[in-house]
Amino acid sequence: MSRLLTIKDLWIEGRSDEQWNPIINGASLHLDKGEVLGLIGESGAGKSTLGLAAMGFVRDGVRISKGSVDFDGVDLTKASADKKRKLLGSRIAYVAQSAAASFNPAHRLIDQHVEAPVQHGIRSRAESEADGIELYAKLRLPDPEHIGFRYPHQVSGGQLQRAMTAMAMACRPDLIIFDEPTTALDVTTQIEVLAAIREIVDQFGTAAIYITHDLAVVAQMADRIKVLLKGDEVEEADTRTMLTAPTEDYTKSLWAVRSFERPKKPAVPADQTPLVSIRNVSAAYGTAKVLDDVSFDIHPGRTVAVVGESGSGKSTTARCITGLLPPIAGSIEFDGNPLAPDYRKRSKDQLRQVQMIYQMADTALNPRMSIGQIIARPVQFYMGLSGKALRARVDDLLEQIELPSDQYYHRLPSELSGGQKQRIGIARALAAEPRMIICDEVTSALDQLVAEGILRLLARLQDELGLAYMFITHDLATVRAIADEVVVMQQGKVVEAGPKDDMFKPPHHPYTDLLLSSVPEMDPDWLTELLKERGVDNIGDAATAKM
Amino acid sequence: MSALLWIAAGLVGMFAVAWAGRWAGQKATGNAPRFRDMPLAVAFGYVAAVVALVGVLIGYVNAYSADPAIANKYFFLWVAVNGLVIFGIAGWLFRLLGRSVGSAATRKLFRQMPLTASFGILVIILYAILAIFAGVIAPYGQSEILGAANVIPGGNPAVGGDPAYPLGTDQIGRDILSRLIYGAQNTVGIAFVTTLIAFVLGGTFGFIAALVGGWVDQLLSRMVDVLMAIPSLIFSLLLMTIASVWADGEKGLLTLYMILIIAVIDSTRVFRLARAVGSGIVVMDYIEAARLRGEGIRWIMFREILPNATAPLLAEFGLRFCFVFLTIASLSFLGVGIQPPLADWGTMVRDLAPFINFAAFAPLVATAPLMAAGAIALLTVAVNFVVDWMLHKSSGLKE
C-alpha cells in the first residue's frame, strides 16, 4: 500500500475576541490508499476542522499557522488556488453532515451529480449521467434510473445522504472525507447509509476519513481510529485494539459512557391513579392523520420512554399532552381529571404541572435573556416571588442543576456549552415545580459524555422530587439507561408498550425488533453480521423487508 | 471617434500595467499567495483605483490654478476632497478620544469601531447638539430679515461676501447659517418623531400579525398591501392637501398632520419587516415555552420577540429615518411640508435652487442651495454608517 495523505504537525488557529486561538495543536496523521481512518471526539474537539484541513481548506476566520498537508506529493497548505481546484472534487471529495442542507434545492440530483466530472473534464455529461445511475444502483437507491431526476426535497433523508455519497464518488476520488454523515439520521436509516458507504468504499478502494462522535458507528467503518480532545491528539490505534484495549483515560471514559443504568423500580400498584393518562388519542395536521388511537399511562415518579423513528408521532403525542395540538379524538387526563384539549383553555396551575425540555437548547432559550432572567420568569409567573426571595429561589435551582449561581446568573445562553444550555432548560422546567416533565430528545444533540451527565442529573432530580418523565428518544441506549416503561411507536400507532425489561427481551413486535437490532454496537463485526442476517442484497429495503 | 479610441487604448494600457504589476509582484515576493492567486481582474481593479486617485489629485491641484476659469471648474472637487479629509481626521480624532476616556466598556467599543462608524457618531452628536441648542448657537433668528439680501457665502467682501454672515444670506436677507441650524431642529426633530411613531405602529402590528396569525394577520397584511399599492409620495401629497384644508391655516396643526400621515405611510414598510422577522422568531422553542407557560401577548411581544428583532429593526430605523427625512424635505420643497417662515432644509433648497445655474462660473454663489442639500446628505450618510456598524456588530455576536 502506498501513502496517500500525510499531515505533519498541523497547527490551526481561529480568530475570536481580537486574537488567534488554537483549534488544532500539532496534529499528525497518515492515510494509505484504500484505508479508512475514523476521527472521533466530542464537539469542539476539532474533528471537522482537521477533516477540512485534509483538503487544504479552512473556514473563514481560521488559518493554518504551521505544518503541512501532503496529498500524493502536493503540499495543500502551499498549493496555489488553481492547483487545489484541480484536486478538490476530482481526487478529494467531501460528504457533509446534513445532505438536505448541502444539496442545492433548486437543481435536480443528477444535475448536481454530473457537475464535478464535467467541470473537471473527466467525463462528458451523457457518460456522467449513465455513471450516476450506475452509482445510484450500487448504493441501492430505489428506482436508480429515475431518482436522479427528482429534486432534493422529493427524496428522504437517508436516500439524500446516499445520493451525496454517490456524488462524492462521481469522479472516483482517491480520498473522501465523511463529516458525520449519519448523525442526523434515524437508527434504521443509518444502517442503510453505513452499509452503502462501506460497500462503495471497499469496491473502489477509496481511502476515507470518517468523522463522527458515535463510537459504535466508527467501529463499523474504520480500519484505524484516532481520538481527539480539544485540538490535541489523545491516541491512535487499529480499530480492534482501540476497542478492546484503550490506553488513555479519556478514551476509556468515552468507552464507559454506555454503562449508565438506573436501578429497577418496584412495579406500579394496580390501584394507583396515573398522573397522565392518554386515552385513545388521534391527531392530525390538516387532513394528514399523524396519531391513530394512542393510549398509555404515565405514573408519578416514573419514566416512560417513547421510542420510534422520525415521523412516528412521538413529538406529536407530546404536543397533544401540552395542548399545542388539540386531538381530533380521545382525551387526556391529568391526575384523574380531564385536561382541556387546547392549552389556552387550561388554568395556570394545569399549565404549571406539565413542563417541557426541548431537543435544541439553542432555540429553547431566549438568546437575549440572561440565565438568571430565564429561570426567574416561571418562578415569578407562577409563584409570584420577587426581589430577594426570587433571587434565592433561582440560586437554589442553579445549584440543583450543578451550575454555581455567582458564575452563571448574569451570562447569556450563547456563553454556555451545549450541555450547560440543556441544564438551564431543565432548571426552567423545574422552576415551575411541575409534576411531570416532557423531555423531547433532550440528549440527542449532545456528546455522549455530556449526555450521560444530563441523564444522571434527570435521574437524581426524579429521585429527589418524585417527577414523572415522558422521555421521547430514538436512542435505545438512552432508553436502557433511564426508562421504567417503554412505548414503541410507528406511523402514529403504539406497536408495543410495557416495562423496560420486557421490551429488551424477546419476543418482540417485528418493528421493535428492527429498532433494537439497528442500534450500532461496539463490536466491529456487528454491521457485517447484521447485514448477513438481514440479507445483504437488500440493504436499502432492509427496513421494509423486515416489517 | 478619437475619444472612443483613447478610452480603448487607456483600458488596454491599464490591463497591461495590471498584468505587469502582478508579474512583478510575484517575482519580488517569491510567489507569495497574495500575488500568485490574484485574478487579473483584481489587479486591474488596483490599477483603476490608482488612475482614479491620480485624476482626483490633478483636479485638486487645478483648483488652486490662478486662472479663475480653471479653478472654478474644480471648485466642488476641491470642497469634496477637503471635506472628506477633514471629516476623516475629525472621525479619527473622535475615535482616539473615545479610546482614551470613558469606562472600560466604551473604550473597548471605540477600539473595535471602524472609522466610518466613529465619523457617523460624531456627525449625529453634532447635529443633535445643533438641534437642541439651536436658539443659543444660531447668530440670528430663523425668520429674522436682515439688511442685505443675496450675500455671497465665504465672508470675503471682495467677491460680495460679508464677515457678519459667514454663509451668506438668502434672497430676502435671512442669515443662511442661522437657518441651517434651526433647520436641524425642525427637520431632524420632526423626522425623528415621525420615524418613532412609524416604528411603534408598524412594529406592534407586525408582531401581532406574526404572533396571532390567522385572520388577524390576513386583515392587517391586506390593509398594509392597500396602503402600499399607492405611490407613497403622491399619496402623502394627496393627504397633505386634504390636511391643509382641515388645518385651516393653523401651521402647528398642519405639521402634526404631516407627522401622522408620513408615520402611517411609512409604518407599512416597518410592518412588513416586523412581521417577517417576527414570524421567524415565533417558531422558536422559547416562544412555545412562553406560550405553554401561559404568558400573555404583551410579554411575548415585548420581552421574547422584540429583543431578538432589534438588530434588523434598528437597521431599518436608520434607513427609514433617512427616507422620512427626505420625504419631509421633498414635501417642503413642493410647498406642503414645513411651512415658512420656519427654517427647513427642503424649503431652503427650493428657495435657493435657481442659484445652481451659477455653478460653472461663480461656484460660491451656487453653494447657497447646496449647503442645505449637503446637510441632508451628510446626516443620511452618517446615520447609515452607524447603522451598518451596529448591524455588523449584532450579527457578529450571534456567531
PDB file of C-alpha atoms in Angstrom, chain B residues 153-305:
ATOM      1  CA  PRO B 153     -21.084  82.716   1.210  1.00  0.00           C
ATOM      2  CA  GLY B 154     -17.436  82.728   2.294  1.00  0.00           C
ATOM      3  CA  GLY B 155     -17.397  86.097   4.063  1.00  0.00           C
ATOM      4  CA  ASN B 156     -14.978  87.688   1.578  1.00  0.00           C
ATOM      5  CA  PRO B 157     -16.070  91.306   0.873  1.00  0.00           C
ATOM      6  CA  ALA B 158     -14.026  91.351  -2.352  1.00  0.00           C
ATOM      7  CA  VAL B 159     -16.418  88.934  -4.066  1.00  0.00           C
ATOM      8  CA  GLY B 160     -19.597  90.170  -2.415  1.00  0.00           C
ATOM      9  CA  GLY B 161     -19.481  88.430   0.990  1.00  0.00           C
ATOM     10  CA  ASP B 162     -19.850  89.856   4.472  1.00  0.00           C
ATOM     11  CA  PRO B 163     -17.947  88.522   7.528  1.00  0.00           C
ATOM     12  CA  ALA B 164     -21.105  89.043   9.605  1.00  0.00           C
ATOM     13  CA  TYR B 165     -22.847  86.328   7.552  1.00  0.00           C
ATOM     14  CA  PRO B 166     -20.205  83.616   7.012  1.00  0.00           C
ATOM     15  CA  LEU B 167     -22.561  81.507   4.885  1.00  0.00           C
ATOM     16  CA  GLY B 168     -24.287  84.448   3.280  1.00  0.00           C
ATOM     17  CA  THR B 169     -27.942  85.442   3.255  1.00  0.00           C
ATOM     18  CA  ASP B 170     -30.877  84.386   1.069  1.00  0.00           C
ATOM     19  CA  GLN B 171     -32.956  86.418  -1.371  1.00  0.00           C
ATOM     20  CA  ILE B 172     -34.900  88.228   1.342  1.00  0.00           C
ATOM     21  CA  GLY B 173     -31.893  88.693   3.588  1.00  0.00           C
ATOM     22  CA  ARG B 174     -32.139  85.932   6.187  1.00  0.00           C
ATOM     23  CA  ASP B 175     -28.876  84.503   7.540  1.00  0.00           C
ATOM     24  CA  ILE B 176     -28.305  81.076   5.970  1.00  0.00           C
ATOM     25  CA  LEU B 177     -26.134  79.773   8.822  1.00  0.00           C
ATOM     26  CA  SER B 178     -28.869  80.503  11.360  1.00  0.00           C
ATOM     27  CA  ARG B 179     -31.485  78.955   9.133  1.00  0.00           C
ATOM     28  CA  LEU B 180     -29.350  75.826   8.673  1.00  0.00           C
ATOM     29  CA  ILE B 181     -29.022  75.482  12.446  1.00  0.00           C
ATOM     30  CA  TYR B 182     -32.737  75.977  13.046  1.00  0.00           C
ATOM     31  CA  GLY B 183     -33.398  73.642  10.146  1.00  0.00           C
ATOM     32  CA  ALA B 184     -31.618  70.899  12.087  1.00  0.00           C
ATOM     33  CA  GLN B 185     -34.095  71.429  14.891  1.00  0.00           C
ATOM     34  CA  ASN B 186     -37.178  71.458  12.666  1.00  0.00           C
ATOM     35  CA  THR B 187     -36.322  68.873  10.039  1.00  0.00           C
ATOM     36  CA  VAL B 188     -34.381  66.381  12.157  1.00  0.00           C
ATOM     37  CA  GLY B 189     -36.666  66.699  15.165  1.00  0.00           C
ATOM     38  CA  ILE B 190     -39.807  66.160  13.129  1.00  0.00           C
ATOM     39  CA  ALA B 191     -38.229  63.307  11.146  1.00  0.00           C
ATOM     40  CA  PHE B 192     -37.169  61.585  14.347  1.00  0.00           C
ATOM     41  CA  VAL B 193     -40.603  61.822  15.935  1.00  0.00           C
ATOM     42  CA  THR B 194     -42.231  60.633  12.717  1.00  0.00           C
ATOM     43  CA  THR B 195     -39.938  57.617  12.406  1.00  0.00           C
ATOM     44  CA  LEU B 196     -40.508  56.737  16.038  1.00  0.00           C
ATOM     45  CA  ILE B 197     -44.291  56.768  15.558  1.00  0.00           C
ATOM     46  CA  ALA B 198     -43.928  54.718  12.371  1.00  0.00           C
ATOM     47  CA  PHE B 199     -41.930  52.115  14.285  1.00  0.00           C
ATOM     48  CA  VAL B 200     -44.270  51.913  17.245  1.00  0.00           C
ATOM     49  CA  LEU B 201     -47.229  51.455  14.896  1.00  0.00           C
ATOM     50  CA  GLY B 202     -45.614  49.144  12.337  1.00  0.00           C
ATOM     51  CA  GLY B 203     -43.631  47.134  14.890  1.00  0.00           C
ATOM     52  CA  THR B 204     -46.568  46.485  17.186  1.00  0.00           C
ATOM     53  CA  PHE B 205     -48.960  45.467  14.427  1.00  0.00           C
ATOM     54  CA  GLY B 206     -46.261  43.449  12.665  1.00  0.00           C
ATOM     55  CA  PHE B 207     -45.530  41.415  15.791  1.00  0.00           C
ATOM     56  CA  ILE B 208     -49.241  40.941  16.464  1.00  0.00           C
ATOM     57  CA  ALA B 209     -49.723  39.661  12.911  1.00  0.00           C
ATOM     58  CA  ALA B 210     -46.806  37.247  13.283  1.00  0.00           C
ATOM     59  CA  LEU B 211     -47.837  36.030  16.713  1.00  0.00           C
ATOM     60  CA  VAL B 212     -51.607  35.698  16.342  1.00  0.00           C
ATOM     61  CA  GLY B 213     -51.646  34.693  12.678  1.00  0.00           C
ATOM     62  CA  GLY B 214     -54.896  33.602  11.044  1.00  0.00           C
ATOM     63  CA  TRP B 215     -57.485  36.216  10.114  1.00  0.00           C
ATOM     64  CA  VAL B 216     -55.840  38.961  12.196  1.00  0.00           C
ATOM     65  CA  ASP B 217     -52.701  38.547  10.120  1.00  0.00           C
ATOM     66  CA  GLN B 218     -54.736  38.477   6.908  1.00  0.00           C
ATOM     67  CA  LEU B 219     -56.663  41.613   7.796  1.00  0.00           C
ATOM     68  CA  LEU B 220     -53.609  43.624   8.836  1.00  0.00           C
ATOM     69  CA  SER B 221     -51.468  42.445   5.927  1.00  0.00           C
ATOM     70  CA  ARG B 222     -54.117  43.194   3.313  1.00  0.00           C
ATOM     71  CA  MET B 223     -54.706  46.659   4.787  1.00  0.00           C
ATOM     72  CA  VAL B 224     -50.987  47.297   4.527  1.00  0.00           C
ATOM     73  CA  ASP B 225     -50.990  45.997   0.946  1.00  0.00           C
ATOM     74  CA  VAL B 226     -53.674  48.505   0.039  1.00  0.00           C
ATOM     75  CA  LEU B 227     -51.708  51.372   1.575  1.00  0.00           C
ATOM     76  CA  MET B 228     -48.519  50.246  -0.121  1.00  0.00           C
ATOM     77  CA  ALA B 229     -50.184  49.967  -3.503  1.00  0.00           C
ATOM     78  CA  ILE B 230     -50.417  53.759  -3.761  1.00  0.00           C
ATOM     79  CA  PRO B 231     -47.104  55.515  -4.553  1.00  0.00           C
ATOM     80  CA  SER B 232     -46.112  56.968  -1.217  1.00  0.00           C
ATOM     81  CA  LEU B 233     -45.067  60.488  -2.217  1.00  0.00           C
ATOM     82  CA  ILE B 234     -48.195  61.052  -4.287  1.00  0.00           C
ATOM     83  CA  PHE B 235     -50.325  59.548  -1.535  1.00  0.00           C
ATOM     84  CA  SER B 236     -48.826  61.812   1.101  1.00  0.00           C
ATOM     85  CA  LEU B 237     -49.179  64.830  -1.199  1.00  0.00           C
ATOM     86  CA  LEU B 238     -52.849  63.978  -1.637  1.00  0.00           C
ATOM     87  CA  LEU B 239     -53.402  63.544   2.086  1.00  0.00           C
ATOM     88  CA  MET B 240     -51.464  66.713   2.867  1.00  0.00           C
ATOM     89  CA  THR B 241     -53.731  68.661   0.530  1.00  0.00           C
ATOM     90  CA  ILE B 242     -56.740  67.374   2.436  1.00  0.00           C
ATOM     91  CA  ALA B 243     -54.993  68.030   5.741  1.00  0.00           C
ATOM     92  CA  SER B 244     -54.185  71.608   4.808  1.00  0.00           C
ATOM     93  CA  VAL B 245     -57.924  72.208   4.359  1.00  0.00           C
ATOM     94  CA  TRP B 246     -58.632  70.664   7.766  1.00  0.00           C
ATOM     95  CA  ALA B 247     -55.844  72.599   9.406  1.00  0.00           C
ATOM     96  CA  ASP B 248     -57.326  75.784   8.023  1.00  0.00           C
ATOM     97  CA  GLY B 249     -54.150  77.830   8.129  1.00  0.00           C
ATOM     98  CA  GLU B 250     -53.140  76.575  11.591  1.00  0.00           C
ATOM     99  CA  LYS B 251     -49.418  75.853  10.988  1.00  0.00           C
ATOM    100  CA  GLY B 252     -48.790  73.772  14.104  1.00  0.00           C
ATOM    101  CA  LEU B 253     -51.781  71.584  13.342  1.00  0.00           C
ATOM    102  CA  LEU B 254     -50.609  71.071   9.749  1.00  0.00           C
ATOM    103  CA  THR B 255     -47.203  69.927  10.975  1.00  0.00           C
ATOM    104  CA  LEU B 256     -48.908  67.449  13.308  1.00  0.00           C
ATOM    105  CA  TYR B 257     -50.995  66.124  10.416  1.00  0.00           C
ATOM    106  CA  MET B 258     -47.857  65.783   8.342  1.00  0.00           C
ATOM    107  CA  ILE B 259     -46.127  63.778  11.063  1.00  0.00           C
ATOM    108  CA  LEU B 260     -49.091  61.429  11.358  1.00  0.00           C
ATOM    109  CA  ILE B 261     -49.544  60.994   7.604  1.00  0.00           C
ATOM    110  CA  ILE B 262     -45.887  60.180   6.949  1.00  0.00           C
ATOM    111  CA  ALA B 263     -45.757  57.949  10.035  1.00  0.00           C
ATOM    112  CA  VAL B 264     -48.749  55.893   8.911  1.00  0.00           C
ATOM    113  CA  ILE B 265     -47.480  55.561   5.331  1.00  0.00           C
ATOM    114  CA  ASP B 266     -44.001  54.564   6.471  1.00  0.00           C
ATOM    115  CA  SER B 267     -45.286  52.217   9.162  1.00  0.00           C
ATOM    116  CA  THR B 268     -46.455  49.880   6.365  1.00  0.00           C
ATOM    117  CA  ARG B 269     -42.815  49.182   5.481  1.00  0.00           C
ATOM    118  CA  VAL B 270     -41.975  48.633   9.120  1.00  0.00           C
ATOM    119  CA  PHE B 271     -44.964  46.331   9.456  1.00  0.00           C
ATOM    120  CA  ARG B 272     -43.715  44.138   6.622  1.00  0.00           C
ATOM    121  CA  LEU B 273     -40.286  43.830   8.190  1.00  0.00           C
ATOM    122  CA  ALA B 274     -41.553  43.304  11.741  1.00  0.00           C
ATOM    123  CA  ARG B 275     -43.963  40.629  10.556  1.00  0.00           C
ATOM    124  CA  ALA B 276     -41.256  38.802   8.563  1.00  0.00           C
ATOM    125  CA  VAL B 277     -38.715  38.933  11.389  1.00  0.00           C
ATOM    126  CA  GLY B 278     -41.387  38.128  13.952  1.00  0.00           C
ATOM    127  CA  SER B 279     -42.658  35.047  12.135  1.00  0.00           C
ATOM    128  CA  GLY B 280     -39.090  33.745  12.073  1.00  0.00           C
ATOM    129  CA  ILE B 281     -38.912  34.161  15.837  1.00  0.00           C
ATOM    130  CA  VAL B 282     -42.355  32.856  16.854  1.00  0.00           C
ATOM    131  CA  VAL B 283     -41.483  29.355  15.659  1.00  0.00           C
ATOM    132  CA  MET B 284     -38.605  29.174  18.153  1.00  0.00           C
ATOM    133  CA  ASP B 285     -38.971  26.812  21.081  1.00  0.00           C
ATOM    134  CA  TYR B 286     -38.587  29.588  23.625  1.00  0.00           C
ATOM    135  CA  ILE B 287     -41.741  31.231  22.296  1.00  0.00           C
ATOM    136  CA  GLU B 288     -43.521  27.893  22.568  1.00  0.00           C
ATOM    137  CA  ALA B 289     -42.222  27.578  26.120  1.00  0.00           C
ATOM    138  CA  ALA B 290     -43.561  31.042  26.947  1.00  0.00           C
ATOM    139  CA  ARG B 291     -46.943  30.211  25.405  1.00  0.00           C
ATOM    140  CA  LEU B 292     -47.174  26.968  27.336  1.00  0.00           C
ATOM    141  CA  ARG B 293     -46.291  28.870  30.498  1.00  0.00           C
ATOM    142  CA  GLY B 294     -49.470  30.858  29.862  1.00  0.00           C
ATOM    143  CA  GLU B 295     -47.776  34.211  29.157  1.00  0.00           C
ATOM    144  CA  GLY B 296     -49.880  36.996  27.700  1.00  0.00           C
ATOM    145  CA  ILE B 297     -49.357  38.517  24.280  1.00  0.00           C
ATOM    146  CA  ARG B 298     -47.657  41.621  25.712  1.00  0.00           C
ATOM    147  CA  TRP B 299     -44.921  39.684  27.469  1.00  0.00           C
ATOM    148  CA  ILE B 300     -44.274  37.527  24.415  1.00  0.00           C
ATOM    149  CA  MET B 301     -44.169  40.544  22.107  1.00  0.00           C
ATOM    150  CA  PHE B 302     -42.008  42.871  24.140  1.00  0.00           C
ATOM    151  CA  ARG B 303     -39.873  40.514  26.216  1.00  0.00           C
ATOM    152  CA  GLU B 304     -39.413  37.488  23.988  1.00  0.00           C
ATOM    153  CA  ILE B 305     -39.719  38.740  20.383  1.00  0.00           C
TER     154      ILE B 305
END
